[in-house]
Coordinates of C-alpha atoms and ligand atoms in Angstrom, one line a residue:
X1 CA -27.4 192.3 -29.0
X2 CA -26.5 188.9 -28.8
X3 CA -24.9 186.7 -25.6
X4 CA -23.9 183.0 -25.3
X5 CA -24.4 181.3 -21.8
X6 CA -25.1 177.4 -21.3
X7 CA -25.2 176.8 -17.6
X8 CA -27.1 179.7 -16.0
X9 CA -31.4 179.6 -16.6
X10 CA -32.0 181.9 -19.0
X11 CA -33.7 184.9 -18.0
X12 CA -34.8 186.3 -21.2
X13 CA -38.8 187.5 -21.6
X14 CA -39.5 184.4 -24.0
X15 CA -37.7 181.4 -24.6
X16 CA -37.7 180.0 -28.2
X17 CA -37.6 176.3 -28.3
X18 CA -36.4 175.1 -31.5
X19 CA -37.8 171.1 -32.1
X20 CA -36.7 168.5 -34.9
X21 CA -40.0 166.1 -35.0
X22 CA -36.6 164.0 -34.3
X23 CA -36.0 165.2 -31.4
X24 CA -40.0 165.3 -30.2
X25 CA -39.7 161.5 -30.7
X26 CA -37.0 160.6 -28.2
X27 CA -37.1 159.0 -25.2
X28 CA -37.6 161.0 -21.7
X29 CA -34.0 160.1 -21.1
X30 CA -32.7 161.4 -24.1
X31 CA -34.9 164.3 -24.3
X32 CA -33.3 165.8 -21.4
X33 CA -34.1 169.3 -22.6
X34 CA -37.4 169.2 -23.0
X35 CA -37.7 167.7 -19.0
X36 CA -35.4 170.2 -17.7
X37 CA -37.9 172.8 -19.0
X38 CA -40.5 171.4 -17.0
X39 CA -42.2 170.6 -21.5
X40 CA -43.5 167.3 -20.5
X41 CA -44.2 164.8 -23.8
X42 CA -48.1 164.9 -22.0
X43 CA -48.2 168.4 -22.6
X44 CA -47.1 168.4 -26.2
X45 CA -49.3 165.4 -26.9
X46 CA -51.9 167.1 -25.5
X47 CA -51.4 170.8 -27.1
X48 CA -51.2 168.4 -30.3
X49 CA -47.6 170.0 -31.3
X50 CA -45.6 167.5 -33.7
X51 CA -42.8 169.7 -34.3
X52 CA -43.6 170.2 -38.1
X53 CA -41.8 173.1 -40.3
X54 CA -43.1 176.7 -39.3
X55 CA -45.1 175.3 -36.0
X56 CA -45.4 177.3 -33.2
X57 CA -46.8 176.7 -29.7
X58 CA -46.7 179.1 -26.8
X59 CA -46.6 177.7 -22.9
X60 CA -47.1 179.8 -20.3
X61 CA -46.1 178.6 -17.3
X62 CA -45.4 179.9 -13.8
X63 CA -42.3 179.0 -14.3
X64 CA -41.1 180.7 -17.2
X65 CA -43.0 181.4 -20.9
X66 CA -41.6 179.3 -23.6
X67 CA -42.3 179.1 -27.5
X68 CA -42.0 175.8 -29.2
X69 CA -40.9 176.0 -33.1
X70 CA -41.8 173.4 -35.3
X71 CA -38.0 172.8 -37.6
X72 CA -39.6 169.3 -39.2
X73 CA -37.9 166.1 -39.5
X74 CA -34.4 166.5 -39.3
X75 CA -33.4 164.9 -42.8
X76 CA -35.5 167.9 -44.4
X77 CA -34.0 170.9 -42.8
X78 CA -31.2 172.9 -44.3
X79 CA -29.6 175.8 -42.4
X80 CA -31.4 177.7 -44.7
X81 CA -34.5 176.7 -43.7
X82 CA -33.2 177.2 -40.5
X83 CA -32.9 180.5 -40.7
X84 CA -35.9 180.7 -42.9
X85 CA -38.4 179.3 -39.9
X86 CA -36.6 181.0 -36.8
X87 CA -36.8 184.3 -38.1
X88 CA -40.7 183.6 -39.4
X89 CA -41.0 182.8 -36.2
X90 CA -39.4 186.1 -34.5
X91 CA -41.8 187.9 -36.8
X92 CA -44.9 186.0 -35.2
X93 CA -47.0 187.6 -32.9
X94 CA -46.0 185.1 -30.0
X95 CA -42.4 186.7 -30.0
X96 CA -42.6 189.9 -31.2
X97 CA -43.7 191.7 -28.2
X98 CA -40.5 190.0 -25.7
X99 CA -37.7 192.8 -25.4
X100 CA -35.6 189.7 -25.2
X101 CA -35.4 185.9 -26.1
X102 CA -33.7 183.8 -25.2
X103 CA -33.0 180.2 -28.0
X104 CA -32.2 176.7 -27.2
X105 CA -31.3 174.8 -30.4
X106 CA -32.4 171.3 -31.5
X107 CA -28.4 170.2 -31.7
X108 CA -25.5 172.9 -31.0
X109 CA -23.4 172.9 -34.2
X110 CA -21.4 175.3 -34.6
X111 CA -22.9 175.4 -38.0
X112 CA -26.4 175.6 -36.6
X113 CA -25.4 178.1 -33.8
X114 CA -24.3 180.4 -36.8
X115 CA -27.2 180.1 -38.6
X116 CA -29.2 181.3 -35.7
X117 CA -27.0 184.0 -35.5
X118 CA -27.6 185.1 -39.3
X119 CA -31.7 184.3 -38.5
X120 CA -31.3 186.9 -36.0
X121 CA -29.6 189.4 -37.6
X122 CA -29.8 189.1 -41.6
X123 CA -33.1 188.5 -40.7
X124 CA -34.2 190.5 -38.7
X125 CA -32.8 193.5 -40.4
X126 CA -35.2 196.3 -41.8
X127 CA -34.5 199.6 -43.4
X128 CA -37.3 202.1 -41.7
X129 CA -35.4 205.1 -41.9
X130 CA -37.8 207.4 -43.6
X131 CA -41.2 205.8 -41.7
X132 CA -42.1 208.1 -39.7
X133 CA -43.5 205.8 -37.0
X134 CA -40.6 204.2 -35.8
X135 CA -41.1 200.4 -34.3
X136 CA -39.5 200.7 -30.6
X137 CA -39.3 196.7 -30.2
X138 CA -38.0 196.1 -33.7
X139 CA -35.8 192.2 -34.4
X140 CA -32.3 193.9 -34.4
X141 CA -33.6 196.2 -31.0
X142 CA -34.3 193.0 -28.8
X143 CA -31.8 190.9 -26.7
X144 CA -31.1 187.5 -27.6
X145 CA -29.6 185.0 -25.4
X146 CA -28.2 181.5 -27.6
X147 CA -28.1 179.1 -25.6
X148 CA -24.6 177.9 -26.7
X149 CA -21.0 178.0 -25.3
X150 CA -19.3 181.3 -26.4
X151 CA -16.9 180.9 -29.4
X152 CA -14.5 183.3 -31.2
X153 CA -15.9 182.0 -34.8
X154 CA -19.6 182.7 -33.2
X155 CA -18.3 186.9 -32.4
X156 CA -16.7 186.6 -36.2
X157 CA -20.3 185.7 -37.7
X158 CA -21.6 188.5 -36.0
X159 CA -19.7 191.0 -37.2
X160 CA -19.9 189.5 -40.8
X161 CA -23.8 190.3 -40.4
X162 CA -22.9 193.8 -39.2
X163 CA -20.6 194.2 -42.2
X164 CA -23.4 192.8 -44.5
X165 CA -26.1 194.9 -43.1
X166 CA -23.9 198.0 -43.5
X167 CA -23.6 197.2 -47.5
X168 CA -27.3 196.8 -47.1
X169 CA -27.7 200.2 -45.7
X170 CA -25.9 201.7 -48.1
X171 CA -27.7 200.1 -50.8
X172 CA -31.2 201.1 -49.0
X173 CA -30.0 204.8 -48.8
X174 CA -31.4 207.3 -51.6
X175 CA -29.7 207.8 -54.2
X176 CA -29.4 211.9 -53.5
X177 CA -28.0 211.0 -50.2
X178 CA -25.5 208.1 -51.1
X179 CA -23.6 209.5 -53.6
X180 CA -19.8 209.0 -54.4
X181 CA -18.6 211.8 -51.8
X182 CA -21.5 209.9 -48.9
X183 CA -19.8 206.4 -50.3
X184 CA -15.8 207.8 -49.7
X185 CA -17.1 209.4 -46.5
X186 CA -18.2 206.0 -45.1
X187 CA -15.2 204.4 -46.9
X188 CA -12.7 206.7 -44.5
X189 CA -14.5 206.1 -41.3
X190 CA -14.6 202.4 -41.7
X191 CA -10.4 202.4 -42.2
X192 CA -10.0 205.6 -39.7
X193 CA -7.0 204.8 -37.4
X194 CA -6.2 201.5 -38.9
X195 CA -2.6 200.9 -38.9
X196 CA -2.5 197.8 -42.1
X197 CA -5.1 200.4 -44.3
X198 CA -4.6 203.1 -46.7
X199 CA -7.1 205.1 -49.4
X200 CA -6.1 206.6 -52.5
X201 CA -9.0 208.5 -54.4
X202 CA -9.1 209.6 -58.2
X203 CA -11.3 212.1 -58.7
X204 CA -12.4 213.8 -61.9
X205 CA -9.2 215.9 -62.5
X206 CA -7.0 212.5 -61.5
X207 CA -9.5 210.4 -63.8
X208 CA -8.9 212.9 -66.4
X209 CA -5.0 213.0 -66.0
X210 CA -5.0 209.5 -65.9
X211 CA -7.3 209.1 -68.8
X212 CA -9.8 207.0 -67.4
X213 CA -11.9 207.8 -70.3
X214 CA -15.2 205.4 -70.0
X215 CA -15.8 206.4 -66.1
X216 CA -15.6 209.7 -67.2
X217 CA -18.0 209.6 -70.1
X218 CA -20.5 207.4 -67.8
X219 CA -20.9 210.2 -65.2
X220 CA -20.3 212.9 -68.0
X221 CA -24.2 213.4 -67.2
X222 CA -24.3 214.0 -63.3
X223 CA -23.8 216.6 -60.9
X224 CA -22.2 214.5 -58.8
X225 CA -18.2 213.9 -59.4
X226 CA -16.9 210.8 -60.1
X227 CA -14.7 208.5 -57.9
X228 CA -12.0 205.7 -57.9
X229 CA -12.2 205.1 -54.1
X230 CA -8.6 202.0 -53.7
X231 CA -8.1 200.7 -50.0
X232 CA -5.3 198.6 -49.4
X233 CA -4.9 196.4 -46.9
X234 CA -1.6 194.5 -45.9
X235 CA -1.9 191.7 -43.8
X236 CA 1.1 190.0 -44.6
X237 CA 4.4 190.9 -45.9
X238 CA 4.5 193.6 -49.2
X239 CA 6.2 190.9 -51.3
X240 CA 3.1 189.0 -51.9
X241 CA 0.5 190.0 -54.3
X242 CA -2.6 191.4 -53.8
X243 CA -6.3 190.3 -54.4
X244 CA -8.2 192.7 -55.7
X245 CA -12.0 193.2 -55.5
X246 CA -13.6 195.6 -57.7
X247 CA -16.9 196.8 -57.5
X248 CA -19.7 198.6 -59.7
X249 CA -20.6 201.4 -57.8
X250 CA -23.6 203.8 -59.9
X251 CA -25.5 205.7 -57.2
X252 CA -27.9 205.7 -59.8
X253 CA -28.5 204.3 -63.0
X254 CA -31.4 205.9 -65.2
X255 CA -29.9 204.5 -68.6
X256 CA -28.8 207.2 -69.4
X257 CA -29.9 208.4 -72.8
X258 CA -31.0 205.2 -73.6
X259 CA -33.2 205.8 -70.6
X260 CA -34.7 203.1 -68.5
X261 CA -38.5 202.9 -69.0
X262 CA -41.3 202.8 -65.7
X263 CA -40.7 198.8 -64.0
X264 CA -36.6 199.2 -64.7
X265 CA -36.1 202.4 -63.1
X266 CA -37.2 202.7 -59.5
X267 CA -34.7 200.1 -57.4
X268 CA -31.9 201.6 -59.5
X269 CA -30.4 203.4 -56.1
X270 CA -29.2 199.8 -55.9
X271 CA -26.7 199.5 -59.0
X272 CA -24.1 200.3 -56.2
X273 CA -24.7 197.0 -54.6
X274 CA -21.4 195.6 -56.0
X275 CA -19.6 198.6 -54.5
X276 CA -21.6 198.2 -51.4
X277 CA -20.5 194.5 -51.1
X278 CA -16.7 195.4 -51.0
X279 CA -17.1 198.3 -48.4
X280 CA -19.2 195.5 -46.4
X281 CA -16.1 193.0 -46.8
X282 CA -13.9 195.9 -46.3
X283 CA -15.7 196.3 -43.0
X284 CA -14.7 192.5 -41.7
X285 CA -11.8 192.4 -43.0
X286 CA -11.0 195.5 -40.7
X287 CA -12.8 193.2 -37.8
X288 CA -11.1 190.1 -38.9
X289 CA -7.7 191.2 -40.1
X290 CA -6.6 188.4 -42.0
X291 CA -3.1 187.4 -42.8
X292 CA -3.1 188.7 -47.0
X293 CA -3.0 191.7 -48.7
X294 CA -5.8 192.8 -50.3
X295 CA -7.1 195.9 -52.9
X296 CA -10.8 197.2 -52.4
X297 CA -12.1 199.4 -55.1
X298 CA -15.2 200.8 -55.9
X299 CA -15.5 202.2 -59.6
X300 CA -18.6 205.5 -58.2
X301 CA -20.7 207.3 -60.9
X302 CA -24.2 208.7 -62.0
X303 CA -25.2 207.2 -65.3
X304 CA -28.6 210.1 -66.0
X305 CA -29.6 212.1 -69.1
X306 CA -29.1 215.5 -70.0
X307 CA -27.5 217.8 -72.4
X308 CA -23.7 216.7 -70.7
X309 CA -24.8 212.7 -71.2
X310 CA -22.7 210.6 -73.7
X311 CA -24.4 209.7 -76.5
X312 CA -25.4 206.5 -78.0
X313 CA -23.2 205.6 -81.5
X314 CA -20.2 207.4 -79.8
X315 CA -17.0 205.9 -79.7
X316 CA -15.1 206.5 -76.7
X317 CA -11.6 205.3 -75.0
X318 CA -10.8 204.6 -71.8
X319 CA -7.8 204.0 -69.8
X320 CA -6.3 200.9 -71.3
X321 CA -6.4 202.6 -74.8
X322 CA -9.2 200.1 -76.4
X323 CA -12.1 201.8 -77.8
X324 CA -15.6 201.2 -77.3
X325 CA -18.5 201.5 -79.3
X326 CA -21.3 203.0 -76.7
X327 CA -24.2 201.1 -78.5
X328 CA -26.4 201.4 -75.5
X329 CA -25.6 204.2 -72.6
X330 CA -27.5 201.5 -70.2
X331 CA -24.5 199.1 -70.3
X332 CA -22.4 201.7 -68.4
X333 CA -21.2 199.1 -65.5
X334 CA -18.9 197.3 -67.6
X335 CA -17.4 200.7 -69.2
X336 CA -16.7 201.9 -65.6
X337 CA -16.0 198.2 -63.8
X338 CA -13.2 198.0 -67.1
X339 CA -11.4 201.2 -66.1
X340 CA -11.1 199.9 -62.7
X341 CA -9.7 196.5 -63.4
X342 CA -7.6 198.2 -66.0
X343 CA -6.2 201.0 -64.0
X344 CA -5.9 198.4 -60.5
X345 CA -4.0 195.9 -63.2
X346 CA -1.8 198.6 -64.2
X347 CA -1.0 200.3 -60.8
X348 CA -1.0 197.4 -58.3
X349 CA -0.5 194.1 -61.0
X350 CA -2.7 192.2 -58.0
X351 CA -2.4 187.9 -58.4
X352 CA -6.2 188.0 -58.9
X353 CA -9.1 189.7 -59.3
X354 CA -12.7 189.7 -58.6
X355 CA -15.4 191.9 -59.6
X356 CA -19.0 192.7 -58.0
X357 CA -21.6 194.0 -60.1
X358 CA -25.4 194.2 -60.7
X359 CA -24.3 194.4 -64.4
X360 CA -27.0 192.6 -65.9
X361 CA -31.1 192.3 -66.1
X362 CA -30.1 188.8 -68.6
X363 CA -28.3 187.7 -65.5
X364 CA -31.4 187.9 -63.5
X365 CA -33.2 186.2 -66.8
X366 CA -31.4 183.3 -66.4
X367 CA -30.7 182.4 -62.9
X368 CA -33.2 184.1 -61.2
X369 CA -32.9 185.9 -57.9
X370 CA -31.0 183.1 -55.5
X371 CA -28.0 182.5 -57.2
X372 CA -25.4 184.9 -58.1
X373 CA -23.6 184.4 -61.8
X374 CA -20.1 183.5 -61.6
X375 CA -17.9 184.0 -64.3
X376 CA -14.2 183.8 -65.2
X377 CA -11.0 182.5 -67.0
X378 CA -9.5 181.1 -64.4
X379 CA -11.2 177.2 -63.1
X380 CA -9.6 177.1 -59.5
X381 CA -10.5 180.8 -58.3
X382 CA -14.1 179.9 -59.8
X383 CA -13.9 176.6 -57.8
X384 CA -12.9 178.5 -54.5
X385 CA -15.5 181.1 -55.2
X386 CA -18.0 178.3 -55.1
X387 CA -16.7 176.6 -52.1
X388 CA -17.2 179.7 -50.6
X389 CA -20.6 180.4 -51.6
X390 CA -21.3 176.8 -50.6
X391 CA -20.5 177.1 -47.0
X392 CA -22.0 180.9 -46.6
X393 CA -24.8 180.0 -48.2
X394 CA -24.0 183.4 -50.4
X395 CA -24.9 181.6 -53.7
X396 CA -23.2 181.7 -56.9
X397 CA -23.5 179.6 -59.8
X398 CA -20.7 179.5 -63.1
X399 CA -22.2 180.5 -66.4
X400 CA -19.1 179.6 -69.3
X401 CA -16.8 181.7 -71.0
X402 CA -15.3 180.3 -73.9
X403 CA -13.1 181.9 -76.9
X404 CA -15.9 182.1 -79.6
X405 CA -17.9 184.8 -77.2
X406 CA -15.2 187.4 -78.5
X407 CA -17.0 187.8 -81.5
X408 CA -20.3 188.4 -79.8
X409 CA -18.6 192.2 -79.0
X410 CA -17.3 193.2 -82.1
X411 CA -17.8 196.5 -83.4
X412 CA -17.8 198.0 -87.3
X413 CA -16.4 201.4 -86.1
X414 CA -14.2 200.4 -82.6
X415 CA -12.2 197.8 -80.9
X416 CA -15.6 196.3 -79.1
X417 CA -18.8 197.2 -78.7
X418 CA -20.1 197.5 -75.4
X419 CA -23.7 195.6 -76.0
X420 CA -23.6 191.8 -76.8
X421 CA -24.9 190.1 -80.3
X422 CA -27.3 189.1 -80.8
X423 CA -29.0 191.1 -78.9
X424 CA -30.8 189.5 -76.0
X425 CA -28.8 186.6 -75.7
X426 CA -26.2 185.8 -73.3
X427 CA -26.6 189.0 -71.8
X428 CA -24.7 187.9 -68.8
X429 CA -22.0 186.4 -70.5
X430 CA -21.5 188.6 -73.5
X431 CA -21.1 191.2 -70.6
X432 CA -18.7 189.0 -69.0
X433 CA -16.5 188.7 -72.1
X434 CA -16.3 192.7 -72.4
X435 CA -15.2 192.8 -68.7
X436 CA -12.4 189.9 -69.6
X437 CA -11.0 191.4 -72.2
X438 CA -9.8 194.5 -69.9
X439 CA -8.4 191.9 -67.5
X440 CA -5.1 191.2 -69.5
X441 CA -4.7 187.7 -68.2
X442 CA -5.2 188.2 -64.7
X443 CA -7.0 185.5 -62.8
X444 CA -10.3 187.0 -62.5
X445 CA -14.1 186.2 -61.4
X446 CA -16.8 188.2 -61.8
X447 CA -19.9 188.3 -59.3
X448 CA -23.3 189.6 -61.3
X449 CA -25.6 190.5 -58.3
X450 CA -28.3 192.1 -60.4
X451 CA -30.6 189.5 -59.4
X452 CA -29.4 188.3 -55.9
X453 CA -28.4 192.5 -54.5
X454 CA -32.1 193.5 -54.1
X455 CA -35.6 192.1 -53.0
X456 CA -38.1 194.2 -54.9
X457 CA -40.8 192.9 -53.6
X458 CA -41.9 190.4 -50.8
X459 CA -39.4 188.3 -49.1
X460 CA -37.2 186.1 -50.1
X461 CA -35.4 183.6 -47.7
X462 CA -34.6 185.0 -44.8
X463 CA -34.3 188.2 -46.1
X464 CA -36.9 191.2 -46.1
X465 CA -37.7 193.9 -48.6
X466 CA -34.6 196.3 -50.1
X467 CA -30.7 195.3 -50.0
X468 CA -29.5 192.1 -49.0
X469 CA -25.7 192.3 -49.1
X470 CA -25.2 189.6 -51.5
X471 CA -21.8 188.9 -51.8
X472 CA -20.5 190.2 -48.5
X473 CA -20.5 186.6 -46.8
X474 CA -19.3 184.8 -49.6
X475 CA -16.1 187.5 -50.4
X476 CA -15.3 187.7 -46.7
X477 CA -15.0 184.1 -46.3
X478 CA -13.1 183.8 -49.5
X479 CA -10.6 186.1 -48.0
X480 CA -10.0 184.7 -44.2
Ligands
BES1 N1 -27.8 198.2 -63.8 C1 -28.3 197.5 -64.9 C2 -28.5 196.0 -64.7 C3 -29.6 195.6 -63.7 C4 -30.9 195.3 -64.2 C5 -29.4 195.6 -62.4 C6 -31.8 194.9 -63.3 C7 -30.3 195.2 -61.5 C8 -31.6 194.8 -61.9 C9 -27.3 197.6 -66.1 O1 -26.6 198.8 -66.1 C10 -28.1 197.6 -67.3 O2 -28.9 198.5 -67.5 N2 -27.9 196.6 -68.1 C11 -28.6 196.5 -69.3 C12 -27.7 196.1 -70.4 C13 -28.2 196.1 -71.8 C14 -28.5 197.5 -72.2 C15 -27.2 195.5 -72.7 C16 -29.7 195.4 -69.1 O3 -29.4 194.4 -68.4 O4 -30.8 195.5 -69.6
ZN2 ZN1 -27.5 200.4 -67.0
ZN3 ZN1 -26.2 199.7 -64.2

């Protein structure tokens, strides 16, 4: 839980002090809130604190215990880092114990204030489910006090965390329990009794009537049925065209025949990430209710083996009537992401559209793990998508798309192929250029997450092992 108050003491077990060296350095006058703490300059020259990056010094004092963090000089920190050194320090040993903490910032921007909000929350999210010893005083348990005026746009960031940390539980989740029923279950509650909202859901008799032929063949494997879970959402009037977000939703994603080998297989609960990301926005957009009218689909299905799998060589159709060579049963996404922008195109002709996908491992070859890949045909949605990443800090960066990559899919025995040549390069791209050609000149982006949806191991930034809800921030603020 977090509160704002400025002009009450704050009566939190621990207060956080966060210190530019900057800020250290001014005057007593100046450095009026350092003096109203009773922190004298004395004491800090004396405890030898200089404010550097990650620095941390307790003081107990009758009056009240403080904890001074070190932020550096001022012309070296980012918000990231901001984030990245106040939620280290809610991890330290100094902090962890307080049921509540309070923070005083080094300057109140309302930029800054946010990021302390996204330390506390993104940050100090966990997924501990399935331990069996549960931490009572965990981050996301305690109370936190910012010491900052309350602000509409400060509630809004909070519940853009909530609706990124719900994508991350859903992501975290086994795959046995979040399958495409569990996914449409959580999909209902979010929307029930929303007035602007309604679902429409395809399953595997409706896919079949409606001959959505490459989702089919993708789960032909599984148990589990298949889904095409469509929320709409009108904010404004129903003359104006939707934006449509489309995501890649496989509960799990073995490979299929061509079966994943031990190293690829075990995070691959996660391949609903980009599914995960639109119920997440879907979540804030119910919270934020902006003024446009917007399509949320997720494209749900179990890509395993067995005697039902499809089978590498086939050549199957799906719903826009193009046929596809299967030369690899791993590249499933973009057979069941091309159904869903074909069948949304079709049925709701939306102004734009933007898919979400951990679609590729050359994605994560190329850019790594920070920055999500952006493609598209269309310049100004990719240069809105960036602005957006840019201020959320939910990063994306363009790979091209250019004519000549159509020959990169072609196929001696179907309309495309749905595995990129040569092989091994341009992954990303070459899976990009399948997607586009289901996208019939719509204006469309398309989000790989494969690399930015999941930290396998360690930390990274400010976020902690499992889901991060890439794409959440960044699609939300694209939106309001
Ligand atoms: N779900 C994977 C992509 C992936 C890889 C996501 C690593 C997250 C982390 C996707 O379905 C896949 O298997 N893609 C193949 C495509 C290849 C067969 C053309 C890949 O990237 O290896
Ligand atoms: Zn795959
Ligand atoms: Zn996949």
């Amino acid at each position: 839980m977090i509160k704002f108050q400025v002009n009450k003491k704050l009566k939190t077990d621990i207060i956080i002090v966060l210190c530019t060296q900057d800020y250290l350095l001014k005057s007593k006058a100046e450095n009026k809130k350092l003096v109203s703490l009773g922190i004298s300059r004395e004491l800090l020259i004396m405890k030898g604190f200089k404010a550097e990056a990650n620095e941390i010094l307790p003081v107990f004092s009758k009056k009240k215990d403080f904890c001074l963090v070190g932020l550096g000089k001022q012309k070296d920190l980012s918000l990231t880092g901001l984030r990245v050194i106040l939620r280290k320090s809610l991890k330290s040993i100094q902090i962890a114990r307080a049921k509540s903490v309070g923070i005083i910032l080094h300057q109140e921007s309302d930029a800054d204030v946010q990021a302390v909000i996204e330390a506390v929350l993104l940050g100090g999210y966990s997924w501990d489910k399935y331990k069996s010893k549960k931490s009572e005083n965990t981050l996301l348990g305690k109370g936190y006090v910012i010491f900052a005026p309350k602000k509409e746009k400060y509630f809004d960031t909070i519940s853009i965390c909530q609706g990124t940390n719900l994508a991350r539980d859903l992501v975290n989740e086994n795959a046995d329990v979040a399958t495409s029923s569990f996914i449409e279950k959580e999909i209902r509650k979010i929307i029930a009794g929303q007035k602007k909202f309604s679902i429409k859901v395809l399953n595997k008799k409706e896919m079949k009537k409606e001959g959505l032929g490459f989702h089919l063949e993708v789960n032909k494997g599984s148990a589990n049925e298949p889904k095409l879970v469509i929320v709409s959402y009108r904010g404004e009037s129903s003359d104006q065209k939707f934006t449509a977000l489309v995501g890649k939703g496989l509960t799990f994603d073995t490979g299929g025949l061509n079966l994943k080998s031990s190293g690829h297989i075990e995070t691959m609960r996660m391949d609903m990430a980009g599914c995960a990301a639109v119920v997440g926005t879907l979540k804030n957009i119910v919270a934020l209710q902006p003024k446009k009218n917007i399509l949320f689909v997720c494209g749900l299905a179990e890509n395993v083996t067995g005697s039902k799998a499809y089978k590498p060589g086939d050549v199957i159709v799906g719903y826009a009537r193009k046929s596809v060579e299967v030369a690899n049963t791993d590249a499933e996404g973009r057979l069941v992401l091309a159904d869903a922008i074909s069948y949304t195109i079709k049925n709701y002709k939306p102004k734009e559209i933007i898919d979400v996908a951990t679609l590729t491992g050359a994605c994560v070859v190329a850019l790594g793990c920070d920055y999500t890949g952006l493609m598209s045909n269309n310049d100004s949605l990719a240069q809105k998508l960036l602005a957006s990443g840019e201020k959320t800090d939910d990063r994306l960066w363009q790979l091209p798309m250019y004519l000549e990559l159509k020959d990169s899919i072609k196929s001696e025995i179907a309309d495309i192929r749905n595995l990129g040549f040569p092989q091994g390069a341009a992954g990303a791209m070459t899976a990009a250029e399948f997607l586009r050609q289901f996208t019939e000149k719509t204006n469309w982006a398309h989000l790989d997450i494969a690399g930015t949806g999941f930290v396998e191991s360690g930390e990274r930034m400010y976020f902690g092992h499992g889901a991060t809800g890439s794409g959440v921030r960044l699609l939300t603020h694209f939106l309001t």
